[in-house]
CSV table of C-alpha atoms and ligand atoms in Angstrom, one decimal:
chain,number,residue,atom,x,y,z
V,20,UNK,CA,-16.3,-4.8,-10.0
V,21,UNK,CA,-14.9,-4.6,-6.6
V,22,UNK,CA,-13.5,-1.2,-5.4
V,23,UNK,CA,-10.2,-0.4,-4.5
V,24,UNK,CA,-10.1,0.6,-0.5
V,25,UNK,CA,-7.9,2.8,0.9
V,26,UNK,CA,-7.1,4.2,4.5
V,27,UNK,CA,-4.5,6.8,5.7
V,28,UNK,CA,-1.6,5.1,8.0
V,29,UNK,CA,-3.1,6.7,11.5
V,30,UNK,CA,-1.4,4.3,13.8
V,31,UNK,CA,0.4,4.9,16.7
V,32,UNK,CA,4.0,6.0,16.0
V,33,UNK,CA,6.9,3.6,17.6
V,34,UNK,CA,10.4,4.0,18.7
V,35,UNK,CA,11.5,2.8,15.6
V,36,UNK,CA,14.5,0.5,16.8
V,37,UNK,CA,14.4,-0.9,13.5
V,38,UNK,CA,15.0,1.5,10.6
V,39,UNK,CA,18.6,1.4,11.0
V,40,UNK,CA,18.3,-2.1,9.8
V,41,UNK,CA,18.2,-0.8,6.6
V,42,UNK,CA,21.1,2.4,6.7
V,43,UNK,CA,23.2,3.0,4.3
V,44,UNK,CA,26.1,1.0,5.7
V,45,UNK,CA,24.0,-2.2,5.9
V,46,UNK,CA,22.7,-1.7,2.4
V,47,UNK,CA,26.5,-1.3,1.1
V,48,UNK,CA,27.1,-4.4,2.4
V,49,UNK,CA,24.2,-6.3,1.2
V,50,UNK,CA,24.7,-4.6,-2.2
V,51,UNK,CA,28.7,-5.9,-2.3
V,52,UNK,CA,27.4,-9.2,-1.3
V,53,UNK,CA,25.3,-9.5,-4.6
V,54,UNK,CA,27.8,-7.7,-6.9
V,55,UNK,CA,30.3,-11.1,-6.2
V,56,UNK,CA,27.7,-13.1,-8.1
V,57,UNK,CA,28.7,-13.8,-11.8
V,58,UNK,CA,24.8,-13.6,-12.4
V,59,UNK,CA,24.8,-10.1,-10.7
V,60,UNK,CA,23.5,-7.2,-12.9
V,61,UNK,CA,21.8,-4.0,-12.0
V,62,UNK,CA,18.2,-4.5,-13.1
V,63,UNK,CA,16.8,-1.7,-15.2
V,64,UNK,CA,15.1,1.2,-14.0
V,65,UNK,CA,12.8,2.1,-17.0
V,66,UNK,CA,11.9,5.6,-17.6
V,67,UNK,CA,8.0,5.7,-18.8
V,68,UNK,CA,7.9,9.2,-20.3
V,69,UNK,CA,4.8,9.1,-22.4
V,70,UNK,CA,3.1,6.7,-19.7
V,71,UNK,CA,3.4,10.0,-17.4
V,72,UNK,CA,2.6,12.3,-19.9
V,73,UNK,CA,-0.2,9.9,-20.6
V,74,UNK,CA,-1.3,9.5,-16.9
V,75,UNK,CA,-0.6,13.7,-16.0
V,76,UNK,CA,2.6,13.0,-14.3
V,77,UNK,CA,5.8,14.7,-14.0
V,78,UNK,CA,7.7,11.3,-14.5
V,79,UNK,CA,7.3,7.5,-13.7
V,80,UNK,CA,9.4,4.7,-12.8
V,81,UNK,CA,9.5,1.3,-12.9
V,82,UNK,CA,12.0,-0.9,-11.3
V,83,UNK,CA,12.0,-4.2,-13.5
V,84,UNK,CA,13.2,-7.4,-11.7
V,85,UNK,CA,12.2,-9.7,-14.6
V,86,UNK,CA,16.0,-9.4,-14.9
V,87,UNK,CA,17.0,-10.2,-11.7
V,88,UNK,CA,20.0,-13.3,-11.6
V,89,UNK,CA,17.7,-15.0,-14.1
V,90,UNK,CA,14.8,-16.0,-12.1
V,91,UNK,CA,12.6,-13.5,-13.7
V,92,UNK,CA,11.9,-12.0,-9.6
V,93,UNK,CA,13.9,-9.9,-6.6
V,94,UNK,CA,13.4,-12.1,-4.2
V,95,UNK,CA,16.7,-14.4,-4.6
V,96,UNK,CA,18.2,-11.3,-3.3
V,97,UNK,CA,16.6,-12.1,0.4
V,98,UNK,CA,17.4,-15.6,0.3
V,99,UNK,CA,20.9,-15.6,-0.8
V,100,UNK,CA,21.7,-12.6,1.5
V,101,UNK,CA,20.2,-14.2,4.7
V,102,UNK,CA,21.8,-17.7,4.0
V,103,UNK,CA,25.5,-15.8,3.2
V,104,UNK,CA,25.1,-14.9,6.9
V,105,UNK,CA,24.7,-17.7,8.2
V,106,UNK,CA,27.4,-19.1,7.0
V,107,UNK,CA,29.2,-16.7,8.0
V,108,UNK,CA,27.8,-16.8,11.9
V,109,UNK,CA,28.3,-20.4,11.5
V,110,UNK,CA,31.9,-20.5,10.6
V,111,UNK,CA,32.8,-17.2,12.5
V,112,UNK,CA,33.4,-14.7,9.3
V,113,UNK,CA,32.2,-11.4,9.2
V,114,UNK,CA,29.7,-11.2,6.0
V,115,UNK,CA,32.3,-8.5,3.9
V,116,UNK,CA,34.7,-11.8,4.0
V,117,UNK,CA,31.9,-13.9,2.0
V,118,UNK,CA,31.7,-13.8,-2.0
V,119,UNK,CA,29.8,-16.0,-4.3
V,120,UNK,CA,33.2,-17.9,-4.9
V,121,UNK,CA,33.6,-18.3,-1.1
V,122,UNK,CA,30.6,-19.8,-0.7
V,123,UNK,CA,30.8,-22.1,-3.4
V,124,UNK,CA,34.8,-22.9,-2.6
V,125,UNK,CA,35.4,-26.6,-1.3
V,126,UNK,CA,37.0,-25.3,1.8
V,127,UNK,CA,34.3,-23.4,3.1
V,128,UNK,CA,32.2,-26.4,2.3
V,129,UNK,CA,33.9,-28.6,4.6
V,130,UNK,CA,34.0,-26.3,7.4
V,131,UNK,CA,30.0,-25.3,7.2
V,132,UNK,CA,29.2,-28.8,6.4
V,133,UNK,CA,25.8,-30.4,5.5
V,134,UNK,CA,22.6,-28.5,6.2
V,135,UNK,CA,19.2,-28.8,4.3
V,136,UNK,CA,17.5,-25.1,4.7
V,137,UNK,CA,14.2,-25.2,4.8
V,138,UNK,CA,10.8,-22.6,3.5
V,139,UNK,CA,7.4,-22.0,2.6
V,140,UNK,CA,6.9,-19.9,-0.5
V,141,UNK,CA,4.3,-18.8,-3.0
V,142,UNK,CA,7.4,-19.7,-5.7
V,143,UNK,CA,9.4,-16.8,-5.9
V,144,UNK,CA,11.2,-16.9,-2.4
V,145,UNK,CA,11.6,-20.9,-2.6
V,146,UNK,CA,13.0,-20.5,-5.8
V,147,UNK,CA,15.2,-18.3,-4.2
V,148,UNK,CA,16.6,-20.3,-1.5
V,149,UNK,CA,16.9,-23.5,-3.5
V,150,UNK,CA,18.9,-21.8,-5.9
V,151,UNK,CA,21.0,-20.7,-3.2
V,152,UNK,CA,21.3,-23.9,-1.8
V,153,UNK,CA,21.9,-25.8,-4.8
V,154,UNK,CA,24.7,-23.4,-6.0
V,155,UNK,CA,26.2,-23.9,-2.5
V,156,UNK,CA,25.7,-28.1,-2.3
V,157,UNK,CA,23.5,-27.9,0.3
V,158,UNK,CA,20.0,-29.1,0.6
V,159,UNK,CA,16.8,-27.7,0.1
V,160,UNK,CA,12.8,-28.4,1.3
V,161,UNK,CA,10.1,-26.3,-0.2
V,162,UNK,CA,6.7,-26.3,1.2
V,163,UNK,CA,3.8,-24.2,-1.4
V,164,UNK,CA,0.1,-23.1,-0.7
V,165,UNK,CA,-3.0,-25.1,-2.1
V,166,UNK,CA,-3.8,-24.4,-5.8
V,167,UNK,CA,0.2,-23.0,-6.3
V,168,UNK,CA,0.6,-23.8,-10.4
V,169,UNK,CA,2.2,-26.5,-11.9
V,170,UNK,CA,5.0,-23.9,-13.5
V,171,UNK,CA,6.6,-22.9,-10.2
V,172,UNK,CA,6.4,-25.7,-8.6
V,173,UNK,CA,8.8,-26.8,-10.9
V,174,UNK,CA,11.1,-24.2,-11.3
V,175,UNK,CA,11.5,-24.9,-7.6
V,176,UNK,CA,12.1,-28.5,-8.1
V,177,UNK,CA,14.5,-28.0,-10.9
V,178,UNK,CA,17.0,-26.2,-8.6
V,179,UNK,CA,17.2,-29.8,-6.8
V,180,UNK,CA,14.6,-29.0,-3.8
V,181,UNK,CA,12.8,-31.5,-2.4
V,182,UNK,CA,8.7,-29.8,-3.3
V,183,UNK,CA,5.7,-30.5,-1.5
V,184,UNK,CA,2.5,-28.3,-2.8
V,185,UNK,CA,0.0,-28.9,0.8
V,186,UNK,CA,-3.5,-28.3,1.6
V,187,UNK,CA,-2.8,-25.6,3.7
V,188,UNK,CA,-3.0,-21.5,3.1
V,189,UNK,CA,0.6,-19.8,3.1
V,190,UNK,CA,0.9,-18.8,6.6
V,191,UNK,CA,-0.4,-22.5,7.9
V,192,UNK,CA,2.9,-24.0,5.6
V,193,UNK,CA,5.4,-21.3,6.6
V,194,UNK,CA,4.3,-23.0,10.6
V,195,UNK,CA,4.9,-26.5,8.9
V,196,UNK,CA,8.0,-25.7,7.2
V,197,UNK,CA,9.0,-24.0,10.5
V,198,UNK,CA,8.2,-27.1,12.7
V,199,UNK,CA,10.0,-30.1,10.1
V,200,UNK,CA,13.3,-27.3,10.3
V,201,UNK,CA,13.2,-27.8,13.9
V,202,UNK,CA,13.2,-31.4,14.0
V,203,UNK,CA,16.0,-31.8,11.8
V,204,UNK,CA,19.1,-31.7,14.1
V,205,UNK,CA,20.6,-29.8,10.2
V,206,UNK,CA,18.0,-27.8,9.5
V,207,UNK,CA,17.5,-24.3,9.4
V,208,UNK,CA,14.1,-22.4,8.3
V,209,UNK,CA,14.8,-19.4,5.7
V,210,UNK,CA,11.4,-17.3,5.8
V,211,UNK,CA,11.1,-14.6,4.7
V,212,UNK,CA,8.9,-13.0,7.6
V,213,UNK,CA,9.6,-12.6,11.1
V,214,UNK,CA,7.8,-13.6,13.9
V,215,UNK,CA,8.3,-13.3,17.7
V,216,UNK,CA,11.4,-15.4,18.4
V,217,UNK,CA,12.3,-15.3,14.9
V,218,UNK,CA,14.1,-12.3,13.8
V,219,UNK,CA,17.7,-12.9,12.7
V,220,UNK,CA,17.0,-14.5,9.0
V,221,UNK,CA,13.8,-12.1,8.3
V,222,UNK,CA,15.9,-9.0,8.9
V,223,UNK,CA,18.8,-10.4,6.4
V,224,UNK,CA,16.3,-11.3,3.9
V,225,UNK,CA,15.1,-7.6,3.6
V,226,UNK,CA,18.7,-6.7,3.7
V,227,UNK,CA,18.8,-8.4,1.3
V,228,UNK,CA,16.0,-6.8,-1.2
V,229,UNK,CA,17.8,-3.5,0.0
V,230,UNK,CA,20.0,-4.1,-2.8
V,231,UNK,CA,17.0,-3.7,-4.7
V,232,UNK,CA,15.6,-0.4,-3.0
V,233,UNK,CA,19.5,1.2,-3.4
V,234,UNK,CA,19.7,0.5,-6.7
V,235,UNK,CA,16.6,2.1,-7.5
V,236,UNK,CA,17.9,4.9,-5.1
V,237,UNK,CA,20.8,5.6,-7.3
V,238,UNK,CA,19.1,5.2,-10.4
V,239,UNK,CA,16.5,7.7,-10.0
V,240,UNK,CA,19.4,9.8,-8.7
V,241,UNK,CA,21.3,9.4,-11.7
V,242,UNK,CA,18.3,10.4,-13.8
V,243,UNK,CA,18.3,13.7,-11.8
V,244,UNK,CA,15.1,13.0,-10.2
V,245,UNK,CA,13.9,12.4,-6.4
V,246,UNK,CA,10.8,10.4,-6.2
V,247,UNK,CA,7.9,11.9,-4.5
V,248,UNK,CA,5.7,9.0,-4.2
V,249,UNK,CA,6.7,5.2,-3.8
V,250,UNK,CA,4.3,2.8,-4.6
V,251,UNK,CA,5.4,-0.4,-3.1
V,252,UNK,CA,3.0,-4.2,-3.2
V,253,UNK,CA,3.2,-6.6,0.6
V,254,UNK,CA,2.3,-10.2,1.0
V,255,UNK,CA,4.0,-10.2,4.8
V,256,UNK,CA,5.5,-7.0,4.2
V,257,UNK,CA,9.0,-7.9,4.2
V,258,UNK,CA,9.7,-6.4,0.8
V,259,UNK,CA,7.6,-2.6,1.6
V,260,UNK,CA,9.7,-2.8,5.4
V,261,UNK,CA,12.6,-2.9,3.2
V,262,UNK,CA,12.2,-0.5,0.5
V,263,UNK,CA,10.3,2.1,3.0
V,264,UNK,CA,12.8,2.0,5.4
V,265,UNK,CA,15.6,2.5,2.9
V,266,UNK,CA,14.1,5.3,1.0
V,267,UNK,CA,13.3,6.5,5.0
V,268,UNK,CA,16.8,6.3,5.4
V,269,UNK,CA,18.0,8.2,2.6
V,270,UNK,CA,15.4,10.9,2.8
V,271,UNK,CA,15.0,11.7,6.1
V,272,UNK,CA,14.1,15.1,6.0
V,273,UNK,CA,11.1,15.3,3.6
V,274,UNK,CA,10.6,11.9,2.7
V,275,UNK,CA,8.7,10.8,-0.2
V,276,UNK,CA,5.0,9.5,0.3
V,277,UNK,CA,5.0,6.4,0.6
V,278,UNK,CA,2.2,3.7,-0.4
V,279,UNK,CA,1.7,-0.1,0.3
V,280,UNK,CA,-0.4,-1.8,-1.7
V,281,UNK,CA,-2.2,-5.7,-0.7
V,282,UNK,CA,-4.0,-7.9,-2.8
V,283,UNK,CA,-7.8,-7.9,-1.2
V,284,UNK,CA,-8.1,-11.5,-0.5
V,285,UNK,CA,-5.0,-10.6,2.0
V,286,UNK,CA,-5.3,-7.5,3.1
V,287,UNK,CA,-3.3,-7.8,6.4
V,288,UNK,CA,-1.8,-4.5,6.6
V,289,UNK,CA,-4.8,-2.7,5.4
V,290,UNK,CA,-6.9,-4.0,8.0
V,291,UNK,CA,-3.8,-3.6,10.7
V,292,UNK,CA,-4.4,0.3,9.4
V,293,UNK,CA,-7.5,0.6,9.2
V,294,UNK,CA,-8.2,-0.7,13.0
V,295,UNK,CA,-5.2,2.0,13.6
V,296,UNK,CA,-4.5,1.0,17.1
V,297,UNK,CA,-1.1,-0.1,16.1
V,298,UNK,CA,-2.1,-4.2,16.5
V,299,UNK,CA,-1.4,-6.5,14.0
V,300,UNK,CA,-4.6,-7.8,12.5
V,301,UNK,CA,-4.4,-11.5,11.0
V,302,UNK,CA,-6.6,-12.7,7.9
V,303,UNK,CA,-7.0,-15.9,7.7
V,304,UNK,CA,-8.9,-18.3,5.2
V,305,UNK,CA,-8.1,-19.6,1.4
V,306,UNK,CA,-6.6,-15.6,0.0
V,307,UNK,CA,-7.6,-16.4,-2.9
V,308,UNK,CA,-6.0,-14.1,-5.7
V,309,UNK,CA,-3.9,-14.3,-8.4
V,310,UNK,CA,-1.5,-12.1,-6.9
V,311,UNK,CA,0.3,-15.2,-5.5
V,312,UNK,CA,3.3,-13.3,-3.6
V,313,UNK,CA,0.7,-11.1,-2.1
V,314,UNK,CA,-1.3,-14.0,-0.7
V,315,UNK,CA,-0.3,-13.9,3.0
V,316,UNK,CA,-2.1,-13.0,5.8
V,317,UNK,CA,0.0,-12.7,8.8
V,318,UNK,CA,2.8,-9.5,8.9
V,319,UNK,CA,5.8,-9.6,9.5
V,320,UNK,CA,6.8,-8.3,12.7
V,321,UNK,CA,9.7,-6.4,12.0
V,322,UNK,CA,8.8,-4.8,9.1
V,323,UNK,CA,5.3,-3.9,10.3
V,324,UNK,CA,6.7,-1.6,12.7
V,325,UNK,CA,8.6,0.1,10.2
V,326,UNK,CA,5.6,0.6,8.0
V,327,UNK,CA,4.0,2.0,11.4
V,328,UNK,CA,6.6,4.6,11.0
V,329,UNK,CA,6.7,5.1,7.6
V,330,UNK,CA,4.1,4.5,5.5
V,331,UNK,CA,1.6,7.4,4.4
V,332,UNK,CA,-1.4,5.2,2.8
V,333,UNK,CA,-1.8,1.7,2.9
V,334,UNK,CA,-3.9,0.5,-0.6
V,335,UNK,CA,-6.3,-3.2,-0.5
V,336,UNK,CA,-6.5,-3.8,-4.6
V,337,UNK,CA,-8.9,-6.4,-6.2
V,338,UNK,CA,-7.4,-8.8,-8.7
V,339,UNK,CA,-8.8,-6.4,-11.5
V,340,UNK,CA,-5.8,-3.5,-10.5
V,341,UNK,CA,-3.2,-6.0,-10.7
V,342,UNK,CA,-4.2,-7.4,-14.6
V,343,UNK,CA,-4.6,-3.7,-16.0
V,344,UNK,CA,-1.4,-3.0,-14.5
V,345,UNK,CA,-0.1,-6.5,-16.8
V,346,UNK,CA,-2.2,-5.2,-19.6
V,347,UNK,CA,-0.5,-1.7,-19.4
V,348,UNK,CA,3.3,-2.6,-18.6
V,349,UNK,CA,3.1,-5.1,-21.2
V,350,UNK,CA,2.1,-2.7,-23.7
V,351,UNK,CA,2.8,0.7,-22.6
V,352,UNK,CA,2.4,4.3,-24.6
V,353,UNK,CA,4.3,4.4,-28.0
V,354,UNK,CA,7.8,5.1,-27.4
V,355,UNK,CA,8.0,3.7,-24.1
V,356,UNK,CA,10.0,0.7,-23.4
V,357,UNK,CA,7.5,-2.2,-22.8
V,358,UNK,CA,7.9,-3.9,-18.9
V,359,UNK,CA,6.8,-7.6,-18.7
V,360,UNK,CA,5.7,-7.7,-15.3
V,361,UNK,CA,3.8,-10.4,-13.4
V,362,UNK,CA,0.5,-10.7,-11.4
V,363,UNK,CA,1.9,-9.8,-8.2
V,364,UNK,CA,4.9,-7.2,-9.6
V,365,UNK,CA,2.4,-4.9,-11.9
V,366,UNK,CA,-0.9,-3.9,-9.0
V,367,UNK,CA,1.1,-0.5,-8.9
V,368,UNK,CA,0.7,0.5,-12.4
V,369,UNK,CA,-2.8,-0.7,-12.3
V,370,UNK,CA,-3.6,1.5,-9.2
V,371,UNK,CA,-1.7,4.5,-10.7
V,372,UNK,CA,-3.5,4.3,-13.7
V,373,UNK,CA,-6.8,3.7,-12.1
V,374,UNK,CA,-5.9,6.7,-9.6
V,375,UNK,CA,-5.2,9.1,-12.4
V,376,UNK,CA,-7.5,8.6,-14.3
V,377,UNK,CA,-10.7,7.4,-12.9
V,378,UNK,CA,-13.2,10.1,-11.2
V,379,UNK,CA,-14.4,7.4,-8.7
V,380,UNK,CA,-10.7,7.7,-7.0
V,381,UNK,CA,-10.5,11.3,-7.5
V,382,UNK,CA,-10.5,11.4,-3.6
V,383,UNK,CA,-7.9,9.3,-2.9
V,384,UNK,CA,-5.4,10.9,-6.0
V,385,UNK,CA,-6.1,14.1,-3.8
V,386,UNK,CA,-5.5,12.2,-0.9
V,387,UNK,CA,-2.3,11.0,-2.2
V,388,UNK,CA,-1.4,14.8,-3.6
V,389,UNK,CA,-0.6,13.0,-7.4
V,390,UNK,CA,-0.5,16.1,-10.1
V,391,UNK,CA,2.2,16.9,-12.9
V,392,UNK,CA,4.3,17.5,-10.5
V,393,UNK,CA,5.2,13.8,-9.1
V,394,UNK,CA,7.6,11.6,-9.9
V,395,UNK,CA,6.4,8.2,-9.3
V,396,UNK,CA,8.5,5.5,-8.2
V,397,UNK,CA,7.2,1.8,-8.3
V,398,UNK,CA,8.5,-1.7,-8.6
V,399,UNK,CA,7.3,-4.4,-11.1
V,400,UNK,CA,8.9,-7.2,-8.2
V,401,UNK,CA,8.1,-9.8,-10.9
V,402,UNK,CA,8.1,-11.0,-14.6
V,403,UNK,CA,6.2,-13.6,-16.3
V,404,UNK,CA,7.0,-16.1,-13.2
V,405,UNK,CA,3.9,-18.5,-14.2
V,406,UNK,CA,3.6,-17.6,-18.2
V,407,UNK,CA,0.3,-19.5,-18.8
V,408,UNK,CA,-1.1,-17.3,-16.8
V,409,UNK,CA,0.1,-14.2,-18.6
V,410,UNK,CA,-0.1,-15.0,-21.7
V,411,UNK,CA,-4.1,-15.5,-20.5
V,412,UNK,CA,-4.3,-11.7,-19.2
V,413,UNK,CA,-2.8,-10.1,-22.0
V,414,UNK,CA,-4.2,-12.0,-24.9
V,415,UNK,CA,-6.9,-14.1,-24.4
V,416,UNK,CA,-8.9,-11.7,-21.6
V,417,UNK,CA,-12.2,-9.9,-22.5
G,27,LIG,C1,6.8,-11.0,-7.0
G,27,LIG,C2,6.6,-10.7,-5.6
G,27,LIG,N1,6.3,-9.4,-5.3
G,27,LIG,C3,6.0,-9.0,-4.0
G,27,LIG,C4,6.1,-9.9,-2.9
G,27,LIG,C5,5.7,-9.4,-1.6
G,27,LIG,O1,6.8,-9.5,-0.7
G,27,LIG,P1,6.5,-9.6,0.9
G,27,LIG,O2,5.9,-11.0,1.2
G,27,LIG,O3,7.8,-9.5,1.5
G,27,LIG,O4,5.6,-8.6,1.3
G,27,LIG,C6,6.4,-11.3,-3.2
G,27,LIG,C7,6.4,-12.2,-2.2
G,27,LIG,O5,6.6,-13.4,-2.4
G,27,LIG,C8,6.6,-11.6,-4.6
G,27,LIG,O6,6.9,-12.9,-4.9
């Protein structure tokens, strides 16, 4: 069985121009955005008691966004957000004018006009944006990695997108998508990661998942706890940019520890760490795993710098964390409400779990100061999003 790797974030500290990105003020307005949607509910925040009891924790979280607007994942929340503000740049409206039912009006229609906005996406972030775009009549192209399943693919292509599954890794389809946007006098590329040159539509799309992050935030509040350790899963790292830095945000002064965790076959951040000269380190090749939304290999740029900042430990999990953690949500302690959570949403239970209670790792649950005194915070980012494939894990697995 491969071993789970870990490395304490050593890397040179920034400026750290962007954590204001995601401040209070810009996740109020991220969080009013989504509330206009008549598909908008909090997801819940379930309480595993007898898991922590279980596990020799003070408390544990999970966020659940099999609920989230339907599409059983939190990205929508990016896409949505980021293509709200374009529209709004486009037709000169600050983003606290636009509402689902402006977007989707006739009038604002005709002054935005046609565009077709295009992506490359492991499913969940594709589904995103061609929901989006269908709900607002415009057009959609979807670009997905070699071996992406049948299942998503068409939950992509039911949303009216125009779906393409390539030969290519992730990272080579997000520089495809990028390239057809640009020769498309209406086309506009919604990724969600940032490159050089390419900043404006990252940074809403993890304004976006803020709503997410302050949610949780208020939640855990509400329960009349304060996390003390977030564990939080990357593919490019838009998603742990956003929830660090908003959690960095909030708890300025004595923040929680904070923990990124990476599929092994992608391991991007980990290695950036690890190397800890502050230099993004690329991986390159198939990434195979079945942690599809952690299958990319190339940070984002933006975010990356807040994980600099932020992040206490950065975590490189085999497969085998990610299916206990299925196993586990799926079927938690008796009396504990049960969390369907998907191959790239549940790695953080599995790496708790394993962490807890596994002497092997009794170096890095020191490391990471976990005792009955923590309240854990983590975030199962997915459901059942390719159901064959659970049902496979938690039935029919030996
Ligand atoms: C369910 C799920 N969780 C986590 C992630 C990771 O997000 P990011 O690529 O921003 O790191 C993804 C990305 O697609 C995802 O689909």
């Amino acid at each position: 069985m491969d071993k789970i790797k870990w490395v304490k974030n050593e890397m040179p500290k920034t400026e750290d121009k962007y954590l204001p990105l995601m401040n209070q003020e810009n996740m109020k307005k991220a969080r009013k955005f989504h509330k206009s949607f008549p598909q908008y509910s909090e997801t819940p925040l379930v309480e595993l008691t007898q898991m922590a009891d279980y596990l020799g924790l003070d408390d544990f979280f999970v966020k659940d966004e099999s609920y989230r607007f339907g599409l059983n994942a939190f990205k929508v929340l990016g896409g949505s957000y980021a293509i709200a503000n374009y529209v709004a740049e486009r037709t000169g409206k600050d983003i606290s004018e636009i509402t689902y039912d402006t977007l989707i009006s006739p009038e604002l229609k005709q002054e935005f006009g046609q565009a077709t906005f295009y992506t490359a996406t492991d499913g969940n972030h594709g589904r995103g944006v061609a929901w989006a775009a269908n709900k607002l009549g415009q057009k959609s192209v979807v670009l997905m990695p070699k071996g992406s399943t049948k299942m998503r693919f068409d939950n992509i292509a039911k949303e009216g997108a125009k779906v393409t599954i390539e030969e290519e890794n992730y990272d080579e389809c997000v520089r495809m998508a990028n390239d057809l946007a640009e020769k498309d006098e209406n086309g506009i590329m919604v990724q969600d990661t940032a490159w050089d040159g390419y900043e404006k539509i990252p940074t809403w799309i993890m304004q976006g998942y803020g709503t997410m992050a302050s949610e949780a935030g208020e939640q855990i509040a509400k329960a009349g706890k304060r996390p003390s350790h977030i564990f939080i899963q990357a593919g490019v790292g838009s998603l742990a940019g956003a929830v660090i830095g908003y959690f960095s945000n909030l708890y300025k002064e004595n923040p929680p520890k904070m923990i990124v965790m990476e599929a092994q076959a992608a391991d991007c951040l980990y290695q950036s760490a690890k190397a800890a000269d502050g230099k993004i380190r690329i991986v390159d090749g198939d990434l195979t795993t079945m942690m599809a939304g952690l299958a990319c290999g190339e940070p984002n740029t933006i975010s990356f710098d807040i994980l600099k900042n932020h992040t206490d430990f950065f975590v490189s999990c085999p497969d085998w964390v990610s299916a206990k953690g299925m196993r586990m949500l799926g079927a938690p302690v008796k009396g504990d409400t049960p969390v369907t959570s998907g191959e790239s949403g549940a790695v953080g239970m599995g790496l708790i779990a394993t962490v807890m209670t596994d002497p092997n790792y009794k170096e890095l649950k020191d490391q990471l100061g976990l005792t009955s005194q923590s309240d854990v915070l983590m975030f199962s980012t997915e459901g059942n999003t390719d159901p064959d494939n659970y049902r496979k894990i938690l039935w029919e697995e030996e």
